[in-house]
Coordinates of C-alpha atoms and ligand atoms in Angstrom, one line a residue:
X1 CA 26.9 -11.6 7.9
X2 CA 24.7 -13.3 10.4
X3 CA 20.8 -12.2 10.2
X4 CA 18.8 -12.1 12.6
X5 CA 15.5 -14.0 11.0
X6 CA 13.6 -14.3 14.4
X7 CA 12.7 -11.0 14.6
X8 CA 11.9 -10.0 18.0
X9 CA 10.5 -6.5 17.6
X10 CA 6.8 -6.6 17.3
X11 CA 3.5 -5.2 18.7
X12 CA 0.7 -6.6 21.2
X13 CA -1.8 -8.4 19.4
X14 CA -1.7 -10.0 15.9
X15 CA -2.5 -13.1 14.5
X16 CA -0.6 -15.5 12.1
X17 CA -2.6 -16.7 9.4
X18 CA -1.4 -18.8 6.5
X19 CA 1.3 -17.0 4.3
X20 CA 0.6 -18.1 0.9
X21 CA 3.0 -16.7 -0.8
X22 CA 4.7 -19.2 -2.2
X23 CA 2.8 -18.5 -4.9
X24 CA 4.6 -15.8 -6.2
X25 CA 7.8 -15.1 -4.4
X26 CA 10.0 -16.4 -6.2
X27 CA 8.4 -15.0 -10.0
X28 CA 10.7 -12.3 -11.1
X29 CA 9.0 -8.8 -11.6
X30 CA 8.1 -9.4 -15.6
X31 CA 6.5 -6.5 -17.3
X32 CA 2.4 -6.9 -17.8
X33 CA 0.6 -6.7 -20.8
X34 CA 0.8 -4.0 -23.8
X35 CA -2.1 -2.3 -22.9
X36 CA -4.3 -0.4 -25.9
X37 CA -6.3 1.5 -23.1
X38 CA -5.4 2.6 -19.6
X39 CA -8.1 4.6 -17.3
X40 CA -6.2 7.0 -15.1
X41 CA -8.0 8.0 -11.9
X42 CA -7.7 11.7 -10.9
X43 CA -8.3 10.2 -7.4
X44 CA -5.5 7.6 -6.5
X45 CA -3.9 9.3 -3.2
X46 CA -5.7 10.5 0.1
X47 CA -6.6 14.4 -0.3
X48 CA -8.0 16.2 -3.1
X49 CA -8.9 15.1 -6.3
X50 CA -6.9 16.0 -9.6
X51 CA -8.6 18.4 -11.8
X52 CA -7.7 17.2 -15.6
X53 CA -5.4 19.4 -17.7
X54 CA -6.6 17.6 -20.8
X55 CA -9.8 17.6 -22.7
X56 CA -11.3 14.7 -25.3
X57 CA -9.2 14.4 -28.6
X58 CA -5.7 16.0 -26.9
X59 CA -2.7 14.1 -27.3
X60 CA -0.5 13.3 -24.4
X61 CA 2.9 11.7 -24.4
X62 CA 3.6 9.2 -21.6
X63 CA 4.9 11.1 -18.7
X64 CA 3.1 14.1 -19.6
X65 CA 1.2 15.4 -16.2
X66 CA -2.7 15.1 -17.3
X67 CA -4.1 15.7 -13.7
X68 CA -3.4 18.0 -11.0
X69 CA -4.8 20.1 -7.7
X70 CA -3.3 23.1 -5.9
X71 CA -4.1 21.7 -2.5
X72 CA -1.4 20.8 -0.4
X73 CA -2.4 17.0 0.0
X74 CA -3.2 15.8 -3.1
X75 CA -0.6 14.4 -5.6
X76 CA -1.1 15.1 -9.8
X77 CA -1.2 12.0 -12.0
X78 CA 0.8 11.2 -15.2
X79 CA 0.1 9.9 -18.5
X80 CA 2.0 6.3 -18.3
X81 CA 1.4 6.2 -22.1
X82 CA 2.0 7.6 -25.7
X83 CA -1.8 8.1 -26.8
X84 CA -4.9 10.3 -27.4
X85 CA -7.6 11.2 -24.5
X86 CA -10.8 9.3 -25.7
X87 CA -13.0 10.6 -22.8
X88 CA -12.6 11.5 -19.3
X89 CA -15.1 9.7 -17.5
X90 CA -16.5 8.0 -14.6
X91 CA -14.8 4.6 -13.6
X92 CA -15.5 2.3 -10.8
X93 CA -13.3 2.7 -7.7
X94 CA -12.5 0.4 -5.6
X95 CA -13.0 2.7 -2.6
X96 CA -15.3 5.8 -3.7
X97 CA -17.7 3.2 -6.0
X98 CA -17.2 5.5 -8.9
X99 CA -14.9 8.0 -9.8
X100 CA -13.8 10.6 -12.4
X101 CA -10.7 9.1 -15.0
X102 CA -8.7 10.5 -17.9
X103 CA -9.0 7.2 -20.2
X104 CA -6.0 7.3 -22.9
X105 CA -6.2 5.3 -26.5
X106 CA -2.5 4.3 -26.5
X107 CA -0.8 4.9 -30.2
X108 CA 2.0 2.4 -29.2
X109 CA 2.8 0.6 -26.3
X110 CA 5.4 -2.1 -25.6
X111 CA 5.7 -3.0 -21.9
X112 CA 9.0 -2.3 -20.8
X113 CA 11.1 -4.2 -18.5
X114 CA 11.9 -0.8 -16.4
X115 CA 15.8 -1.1 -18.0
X116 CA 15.8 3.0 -18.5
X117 CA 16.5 3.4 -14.5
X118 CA 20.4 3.5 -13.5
X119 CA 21.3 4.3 -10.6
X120 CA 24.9 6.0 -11.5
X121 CA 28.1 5.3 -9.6
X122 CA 28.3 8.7 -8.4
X123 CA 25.1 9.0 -6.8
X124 CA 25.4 11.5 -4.0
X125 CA 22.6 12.6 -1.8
X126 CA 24.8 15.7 -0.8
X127 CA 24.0 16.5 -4.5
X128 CA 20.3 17.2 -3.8
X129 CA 18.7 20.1 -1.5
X130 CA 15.7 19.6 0.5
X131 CA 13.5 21.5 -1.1
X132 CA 14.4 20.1 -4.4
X133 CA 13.7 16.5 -3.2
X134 CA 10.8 17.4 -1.8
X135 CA 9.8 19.3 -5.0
X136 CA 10.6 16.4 -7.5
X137 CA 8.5 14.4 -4.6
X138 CA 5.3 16.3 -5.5
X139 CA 5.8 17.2 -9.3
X140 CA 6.4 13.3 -9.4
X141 CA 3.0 12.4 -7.9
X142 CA 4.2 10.2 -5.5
X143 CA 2.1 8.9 -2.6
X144 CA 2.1 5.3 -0.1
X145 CA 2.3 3.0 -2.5
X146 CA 1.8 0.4 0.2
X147 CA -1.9 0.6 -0.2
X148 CA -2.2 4.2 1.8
X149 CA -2.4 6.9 -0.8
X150 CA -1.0 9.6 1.4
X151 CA 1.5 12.2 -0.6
X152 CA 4.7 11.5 0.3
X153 CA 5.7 15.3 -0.1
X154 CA 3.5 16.1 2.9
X155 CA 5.2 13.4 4.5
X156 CA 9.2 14.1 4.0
X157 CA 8.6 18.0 4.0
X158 CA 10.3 19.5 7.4
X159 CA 8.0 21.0 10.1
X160 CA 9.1 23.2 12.4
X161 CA 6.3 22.6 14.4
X162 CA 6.6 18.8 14.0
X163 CA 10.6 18.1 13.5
X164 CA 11.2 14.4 12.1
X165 CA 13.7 12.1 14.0
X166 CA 13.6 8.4 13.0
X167 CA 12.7 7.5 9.1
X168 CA 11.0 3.5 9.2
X169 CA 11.0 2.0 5.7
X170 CA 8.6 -0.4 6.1
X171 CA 9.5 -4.0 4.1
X172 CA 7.2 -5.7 5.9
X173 CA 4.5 -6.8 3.6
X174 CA 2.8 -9.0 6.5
X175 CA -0.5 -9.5 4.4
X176 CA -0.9 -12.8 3.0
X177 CA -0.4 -13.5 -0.8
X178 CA 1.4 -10.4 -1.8
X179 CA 5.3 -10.6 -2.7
X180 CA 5.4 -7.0 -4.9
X181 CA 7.7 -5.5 -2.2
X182 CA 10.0 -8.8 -1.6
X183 CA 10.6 -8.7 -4.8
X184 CA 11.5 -4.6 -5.1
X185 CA 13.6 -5.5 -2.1
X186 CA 15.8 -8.5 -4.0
X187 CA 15.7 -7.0 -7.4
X188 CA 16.0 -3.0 -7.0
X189 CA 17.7 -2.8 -3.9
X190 CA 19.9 0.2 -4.2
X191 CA 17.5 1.8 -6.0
X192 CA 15.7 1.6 -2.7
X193 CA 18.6 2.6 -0.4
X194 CA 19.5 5.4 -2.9
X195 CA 15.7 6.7 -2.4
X196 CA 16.2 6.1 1.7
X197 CA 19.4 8.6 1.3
X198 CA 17.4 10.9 -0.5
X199 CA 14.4 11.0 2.1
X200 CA 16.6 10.8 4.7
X201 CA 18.2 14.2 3.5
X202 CA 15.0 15.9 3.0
X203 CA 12.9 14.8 5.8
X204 CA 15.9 15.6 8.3
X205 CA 15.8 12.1 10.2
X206 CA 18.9 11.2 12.0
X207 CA 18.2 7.8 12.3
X208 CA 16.9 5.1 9.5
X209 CA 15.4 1.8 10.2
X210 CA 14.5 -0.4 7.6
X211 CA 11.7 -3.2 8.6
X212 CA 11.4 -6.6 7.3
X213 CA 9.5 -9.3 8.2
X214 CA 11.8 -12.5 9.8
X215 CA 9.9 -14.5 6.8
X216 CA 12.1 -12.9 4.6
X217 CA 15.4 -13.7 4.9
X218 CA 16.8 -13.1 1.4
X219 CA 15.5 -9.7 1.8
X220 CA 17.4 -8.9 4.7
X221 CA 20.5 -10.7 3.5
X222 CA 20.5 -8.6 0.5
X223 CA 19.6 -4.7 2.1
X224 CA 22.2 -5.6 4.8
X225 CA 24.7 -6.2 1.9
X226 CA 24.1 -3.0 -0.3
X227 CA 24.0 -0.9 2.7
X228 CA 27.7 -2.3 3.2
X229 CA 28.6 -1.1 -0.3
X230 CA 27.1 2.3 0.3
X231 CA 28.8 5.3 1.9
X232 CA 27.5 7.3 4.5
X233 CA 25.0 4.6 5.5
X234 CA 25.9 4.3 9.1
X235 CA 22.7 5.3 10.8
X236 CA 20.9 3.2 8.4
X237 CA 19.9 -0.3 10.0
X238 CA 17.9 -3.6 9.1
X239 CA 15.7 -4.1 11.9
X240 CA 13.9 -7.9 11.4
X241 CA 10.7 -7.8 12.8
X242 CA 8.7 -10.7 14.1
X243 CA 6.2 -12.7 11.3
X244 CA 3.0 -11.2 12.3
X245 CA 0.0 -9.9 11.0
X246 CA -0.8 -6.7 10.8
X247 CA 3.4 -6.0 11.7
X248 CA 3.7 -3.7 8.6
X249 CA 0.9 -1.3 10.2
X250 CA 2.5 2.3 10.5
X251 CA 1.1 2.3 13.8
X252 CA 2.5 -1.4 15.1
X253 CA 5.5 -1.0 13.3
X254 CA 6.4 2.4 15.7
X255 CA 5.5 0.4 18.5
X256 CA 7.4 -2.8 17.3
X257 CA 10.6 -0.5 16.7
X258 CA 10.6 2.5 19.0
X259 CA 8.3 1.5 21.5
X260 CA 6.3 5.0 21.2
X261 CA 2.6 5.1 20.9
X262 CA 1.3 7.6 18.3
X263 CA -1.6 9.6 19.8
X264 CA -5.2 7.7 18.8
X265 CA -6.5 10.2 15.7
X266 CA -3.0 11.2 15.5
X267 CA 0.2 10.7 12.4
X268 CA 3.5 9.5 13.1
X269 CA 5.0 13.4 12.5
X270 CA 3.3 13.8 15.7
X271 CA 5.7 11.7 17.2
X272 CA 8.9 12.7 15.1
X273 CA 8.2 9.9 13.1
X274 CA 8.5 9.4 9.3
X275 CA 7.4 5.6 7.6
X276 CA 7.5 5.0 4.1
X277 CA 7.2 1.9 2.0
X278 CA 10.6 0.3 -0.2
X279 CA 8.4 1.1 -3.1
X280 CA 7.9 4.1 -2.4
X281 CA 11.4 4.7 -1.5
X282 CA 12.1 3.1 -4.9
X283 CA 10.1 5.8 -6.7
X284 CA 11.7 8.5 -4.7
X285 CA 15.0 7.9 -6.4
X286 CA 13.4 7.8 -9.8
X287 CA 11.8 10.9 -9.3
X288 CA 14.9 12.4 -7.9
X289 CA 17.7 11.0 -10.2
X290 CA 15.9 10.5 -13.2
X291 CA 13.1 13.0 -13.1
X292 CA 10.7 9.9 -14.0
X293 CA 7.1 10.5 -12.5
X294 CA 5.1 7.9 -10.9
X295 CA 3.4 6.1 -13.8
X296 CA 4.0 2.6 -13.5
X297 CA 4.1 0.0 -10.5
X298 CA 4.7 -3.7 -9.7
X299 CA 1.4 -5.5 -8.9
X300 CA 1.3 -9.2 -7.0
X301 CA -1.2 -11.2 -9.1
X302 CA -2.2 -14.3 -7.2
X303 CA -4.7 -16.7 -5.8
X304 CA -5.3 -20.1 -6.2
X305 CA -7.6 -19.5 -9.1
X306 CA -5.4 -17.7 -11.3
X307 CA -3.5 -19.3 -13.9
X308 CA 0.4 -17.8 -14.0
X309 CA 0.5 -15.4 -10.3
X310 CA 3.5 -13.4 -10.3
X311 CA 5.1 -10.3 -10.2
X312 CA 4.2 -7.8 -13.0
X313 CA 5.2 -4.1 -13.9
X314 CA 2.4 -2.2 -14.8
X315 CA 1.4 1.1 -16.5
X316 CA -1.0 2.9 -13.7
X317 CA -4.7 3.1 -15.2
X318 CA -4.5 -0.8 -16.5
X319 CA -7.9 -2.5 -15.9
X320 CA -7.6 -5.4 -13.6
X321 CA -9.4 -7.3 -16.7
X322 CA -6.5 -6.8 -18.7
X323 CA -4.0 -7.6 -15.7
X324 CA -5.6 -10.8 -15.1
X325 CA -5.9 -12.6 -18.9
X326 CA -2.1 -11.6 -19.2
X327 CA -1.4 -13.5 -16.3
X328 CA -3.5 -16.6 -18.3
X329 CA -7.1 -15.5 -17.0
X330 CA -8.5 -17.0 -14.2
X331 CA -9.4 -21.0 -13.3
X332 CA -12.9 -22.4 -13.0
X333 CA -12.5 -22.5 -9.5
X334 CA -12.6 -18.4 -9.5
X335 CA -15.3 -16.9 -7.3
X336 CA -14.0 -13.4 -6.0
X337 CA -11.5 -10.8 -7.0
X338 CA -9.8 -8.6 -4.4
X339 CA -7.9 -5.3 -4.9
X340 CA -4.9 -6.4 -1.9
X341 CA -4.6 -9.6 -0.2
X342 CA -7.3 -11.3 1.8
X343 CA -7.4 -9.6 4.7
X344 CA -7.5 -5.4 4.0
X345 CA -8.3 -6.0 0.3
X346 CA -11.6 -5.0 -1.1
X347 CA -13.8 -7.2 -3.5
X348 CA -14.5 -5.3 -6.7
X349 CA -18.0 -6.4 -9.2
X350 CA -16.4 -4.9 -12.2
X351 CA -13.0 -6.3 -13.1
X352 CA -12.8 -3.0 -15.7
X353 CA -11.7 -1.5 -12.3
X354 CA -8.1 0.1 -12.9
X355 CA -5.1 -0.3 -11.3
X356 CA -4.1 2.6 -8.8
X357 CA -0.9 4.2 -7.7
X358 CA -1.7 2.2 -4.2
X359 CA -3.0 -1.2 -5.8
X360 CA -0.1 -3.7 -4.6
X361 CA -2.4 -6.8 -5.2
X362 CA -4.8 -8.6 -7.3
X363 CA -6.0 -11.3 -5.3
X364 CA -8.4 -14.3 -7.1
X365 CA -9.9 -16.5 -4.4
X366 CA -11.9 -19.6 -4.9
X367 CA -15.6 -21.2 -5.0
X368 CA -13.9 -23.3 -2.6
X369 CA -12.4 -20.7 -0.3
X370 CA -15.6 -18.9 -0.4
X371 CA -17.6 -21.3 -0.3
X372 CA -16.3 -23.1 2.9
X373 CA -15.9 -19.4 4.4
X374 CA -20.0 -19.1 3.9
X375 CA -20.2 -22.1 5.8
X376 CA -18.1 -21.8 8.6
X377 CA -19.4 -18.1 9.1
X378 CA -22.9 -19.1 10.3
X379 CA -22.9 -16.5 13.1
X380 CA -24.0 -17.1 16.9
X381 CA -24.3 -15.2 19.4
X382 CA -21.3 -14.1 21.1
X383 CA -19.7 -15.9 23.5
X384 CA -17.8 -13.4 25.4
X385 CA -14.5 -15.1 24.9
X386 CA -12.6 -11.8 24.4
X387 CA -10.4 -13.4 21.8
X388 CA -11.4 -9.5 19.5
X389 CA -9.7 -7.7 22.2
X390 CA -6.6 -10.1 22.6
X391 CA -6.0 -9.7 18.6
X392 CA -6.6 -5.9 18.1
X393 CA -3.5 -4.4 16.8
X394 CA -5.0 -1.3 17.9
X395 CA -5.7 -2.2 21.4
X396 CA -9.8 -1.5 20.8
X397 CA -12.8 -3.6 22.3
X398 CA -14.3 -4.7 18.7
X399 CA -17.6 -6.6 20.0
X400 CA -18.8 -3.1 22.1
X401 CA -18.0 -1.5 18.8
X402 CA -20.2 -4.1 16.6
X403 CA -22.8 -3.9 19.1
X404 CA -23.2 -0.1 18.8
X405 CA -23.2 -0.3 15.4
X406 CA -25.3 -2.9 14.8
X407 CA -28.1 -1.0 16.9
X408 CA -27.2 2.0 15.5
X409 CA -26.3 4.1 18.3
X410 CA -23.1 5.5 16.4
X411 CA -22.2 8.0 19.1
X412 CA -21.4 4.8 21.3
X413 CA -19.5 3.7 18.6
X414 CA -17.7 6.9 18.4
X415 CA -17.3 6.9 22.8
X416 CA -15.4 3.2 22.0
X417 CA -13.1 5.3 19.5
X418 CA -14.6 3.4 16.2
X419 CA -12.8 5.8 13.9
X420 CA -9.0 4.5 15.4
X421 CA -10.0 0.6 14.0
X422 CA -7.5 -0.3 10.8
X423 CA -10.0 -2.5 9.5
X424 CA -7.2 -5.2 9.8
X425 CA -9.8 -8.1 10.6
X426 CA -8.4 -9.4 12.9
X427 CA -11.2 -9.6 15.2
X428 CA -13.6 -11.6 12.6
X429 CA -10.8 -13.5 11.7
X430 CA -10.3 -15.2 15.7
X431 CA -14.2 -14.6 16.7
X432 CA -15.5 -18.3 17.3
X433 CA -19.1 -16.9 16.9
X434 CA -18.5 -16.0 13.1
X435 CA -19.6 -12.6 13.3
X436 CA -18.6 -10.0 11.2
X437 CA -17.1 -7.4 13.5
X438 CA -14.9 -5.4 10.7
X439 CA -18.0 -5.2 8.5
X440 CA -20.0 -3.9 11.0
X441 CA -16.9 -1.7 12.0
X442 CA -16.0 -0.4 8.4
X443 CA -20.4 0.4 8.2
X444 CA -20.0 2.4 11.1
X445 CA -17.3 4.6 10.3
X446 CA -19.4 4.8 6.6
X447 CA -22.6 5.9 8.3
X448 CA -20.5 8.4 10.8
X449 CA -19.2 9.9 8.2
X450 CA -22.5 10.7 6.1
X451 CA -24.0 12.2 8.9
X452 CA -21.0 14.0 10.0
X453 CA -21.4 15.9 6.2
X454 CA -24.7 17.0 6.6
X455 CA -24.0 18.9 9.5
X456 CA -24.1 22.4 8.5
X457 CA -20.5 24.2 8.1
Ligands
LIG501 S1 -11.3 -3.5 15.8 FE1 -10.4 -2.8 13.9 S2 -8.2 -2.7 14.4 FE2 -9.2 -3.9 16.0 S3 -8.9 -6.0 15.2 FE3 -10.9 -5.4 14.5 S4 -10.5 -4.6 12.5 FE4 -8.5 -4.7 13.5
LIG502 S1 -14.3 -13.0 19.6 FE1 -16.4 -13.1 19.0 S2 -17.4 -14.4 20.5 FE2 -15.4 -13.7 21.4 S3 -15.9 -11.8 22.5 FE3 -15.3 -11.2 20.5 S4 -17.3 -11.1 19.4 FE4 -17.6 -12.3 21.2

C-alpha cells in the first residue's frame, strides 16, 4: 500500500519545533512499577467532581467504582487496585493545586502487561446498541485521555439538536517528547479500530477519519493495514496530516480535515463534529467488549534527564515519584518535571503528584535546558514583528492580549477574545523579544475567572 507520509492537510499557523522523540518511540509499552500505594483523584475529567462511595478502613477490589457524581459531565473513577482505603485526602493537582483523593493501601499488586484484553474474532459492532455503548461509556469512566478530560459519554451520545456527521480520531500526538499514542497505534491497533466501530455506531457518524501525523509512518502503515482486515470499514479512512505543531488541536485538526471552523467559545458537536483520541478509542472497546473500566493508562516517561524513558502501563492514582525511580530516577542534570511535553505541560513542585486519567506524559527537562532557556528569555520590549499573530493556531493577536493583561484591564483582554487562546505557546515560543505572552495569557483567563465567581448569581 502506498502512504501518503507528506501529509498535506493542516491548519494556518503552527510552528515546528524539535521532535525529540526518539527518545522513546521505539520502547515497547512495558508495564510500570508494582505500586504499594495509588492516590486516586475524584477530579480527573472536566465537569463535576466525584463524590467518594468509600470511607477510611473499606476494602475495595480493583475495578470496584470508589467515586462518582450524578451530573451529566462528570465521569466516576475506579479502584485500579486490590487494597484497603487508608484515607481520602487532599493531593496536589496538577491543575486545581490541591485536590480531594481516595488513597488505596494495595494488598497485592503485580503490574500486568494488559494480556487480559482480546479482542475476539467475532467482534461485531451490530452486536452493540447505542445506548448500551454509550452506557458502558459512562459506567466505564472514560474521558479525553489525550490530555482534555472531557467525558466521552457526553461526547458520543446523539443530539437531536446537535446530529454528529464526521468522527476524527485524532493520532496526531504533535507535542514534542511524547510517543504513548504511537505506540497504542503500532501495538493495540484493532483494539483501536474495534473502539472507532463502536463509537462510530453510537455517536451516529457516517464518515470516520483517522489523523496521523506524516512523522509517523509505521503508524499509518499499520491502521491502513487492519482496517483492510476489518469488515464494514469502508467509510473509515487514514488521513496523514502535515508534521506541525499544535496539528493534533481538536480545533486545527477540523480545520486541517474538513475545512470548517468551529464557532470561537463553541465544541465540535456544534459543527456535527465528533474527535476522540486512539486511546481513548482503545478504552472504548475495553469498556464495551470486556466491561473493563478505565483504571490504567500508558504514560511517555522522557526527557533528557531521566535514566530509562519509555512507554509504561500504569495503574491511575500512581505518584509521578514512583513512576519516575521505576524508570531508573532521574540524572544530575534534572531541573524540572512536567505533567505533558514541553510545550502544554505543566511544571509540578511535588513529584507525590498522581497520575491522572488525562496524564499522557512525564516530561524531566534539564539544568541545561533550563538554564540556557533563563538566559535567552531576558525580555525586551516588543518589537512589533507580528511573528504571535503569524503562529497562533487560533488566529488571535497574542501581544494585544499580553498587553491587556499585563495592565490589568481584563475586559480588553476579554474584547481580544482571551478566553479562545489554547495556551499552545506558540507565540512565546517565536517572539524574538522573549516575553512571556502565554503566561501572561493563561494569568488572564485565571484572574477572569475569579472575578467572574464573585459576581452574585
Ligand atoms: S495566543 Fe494562545 S492560542 Fe495563540 S499562539 Fe499564543 S498560546 Fe497559542
Ligand atoms: S512576537 Fe514578540 S516582538 Fe513580535 S509582535 Fe509578538 S510580542 Fe511583539
Amino acid at each position: 500500500m502506498k502512504v501518503n507520509v507528506k501529509g498535506r492537510f493542516s491548519f494556518p499557523g503552527g510552528i515546528h519545533p524539535p521532535e525529540k522523540k526518539d527518545l522513546s518511540r521505539e520502547v515497547e509499552i512495558q508495564p510500570g512499577p508494582a505500586v504499594k500505594e495509588v492516590a486516586v483523584m475524584l477530579s480527573q475529567h472536566i465537569g463535576a467532581v466525584c463524590q467518594p462511595l468509600n470511607r477510611k478502613g473499606d476494602a475495595v477490589q480493583a475495578g470496584q467504582k470508589i467515586g462518582d457524581c450524578d451530573a451529566f459531565v462528570s465521569a466516576p473513577v475506579h479502584s485500579p487496585i486490590t487494597g484497603k482505603v487508608k484515607e481520602i485526602a487532599l493531593r496536589s493537582h496538577a491543575v486545581l493545586g490541591r485536590s480531594s483523593a481516595i488513597v488505596i493501601e494495595a494488598f497485592s499488586y503485580s503490574p500486568t502487561r494488559r494480556s487480559y484484553f482480546k479482542l475476539k474474532d467475532d467482534f461485531d459492532e451490530k452486536n452493540y446498541s447505542a445506548g448500551q455503548i454509550c452506557e458502558a461509556v459512562r459506567q466505564a469512566g472514560i474521558v479525553g485521555m489525550g490530555g482534555a478530560g472531557f467525558p466521552t459519554r457526553v461526547k458520543i451520545e446523539p443530539n437531536p439538536q446537535m446530529p454528529k456527521e464526521t468522527l476524527i480520531i485524532n493520532g496526531c500526538e504533535c507535542e514534542p517528547y511524547i510517543t504513548c499514542d504511537y505506540r497504542i497505534m503500532l501495538e493495540w491497533t484493532n483494539q483501536i479500530i474495534a473502539g472507532i466501530k463502536l463509537a462510530r455506531k453510537a455517536s451516529g457518524c457516517s464518515q470516520v477519519f483517522i489523523a496521523i501525523e506524516g512523522n509517523k509512518p509505521k503508524a499509518i502503515e499499520v491502521m491502513n493495514r487492519a482496517l483492510e482486515s476489518f469488515a464494514n470499514s469502508d467509510s473509515i479512512k487514514v488521513i496523514p496530516v502535515k508534521t506541525k505543531y499544535p496539528q493534533g488541536g481538536e480545533r486545527q485538526l477540523i480545520k486541517a480535515i474538513l475545512k470548517k471552523d468551529v464557532p470561537t467559545g463553541g465544541i465540535p458537536p456544534m459543527i456535527g463534529v465528533v474527535v476522540l483520541n486512539v486511546a481513548t478509542a482503545a478504552a472504548i472497546a475495553e469498556a464495551v467488549i470486556s466491561d473493563l473500566p478505565l483504571t490504567h493508562r500508558v504514560v511517555t516517561v522522557t526527557g533528557e534527564a531521566v535514566a530509562k524513558p519509555g512507554n509504561y502501563y500504569v495503574p491511575i492514582g500512581t505518584s509521578v515519584e514512583d513512576l519516575i525511580e521505576f524508570c531508573g530516577g532521574v540524572t544530575k542534570k534534572s531541573a524540572k518535571v512536567l505533567l505533558g511535553g514541553p510545550m502544554m505541560g505543566i511544571a509540578i513542585a511535588d513529584l507525590k503528584t498522581p497520575i491522572t486519567k488525562a496524564t499522557n506524559a512525564i516530561t524531566v527537562l534539564t539544568k541545561e535546558q533550563i538554564g540556557r532557556a533563563k538566559f535567552a528569555r531576558r525580555q525586551t520590549a516588543c518589537i512589533c514583528c507580528g511573528r504571535c499573530l503569524e503562529v497562533c493556531p487560533e488566529n488571535l493577536n497574542p501581544t494585544k492580549i499580553a498587553h491587556a493583561v499585563k495592565y490589568n484591564f481584563l475586559d480588553v483582554a476579554e474584547s481580544y477574545y482571551i478566553s479562545a487562546c489554547m495556551e499552545c505557546g506558540c507565540c512565546s515560543y517565536v517572539c524574538p523579544a522573549n516575553i512571556e505572552l502565554t503566561g501572561y495569557i493563561k494569568t488572564g483567563k485565571i484572574f477572569l475567572a475569579r472575578q467572574k465567581k464573585k459576581i452574585p448569581g
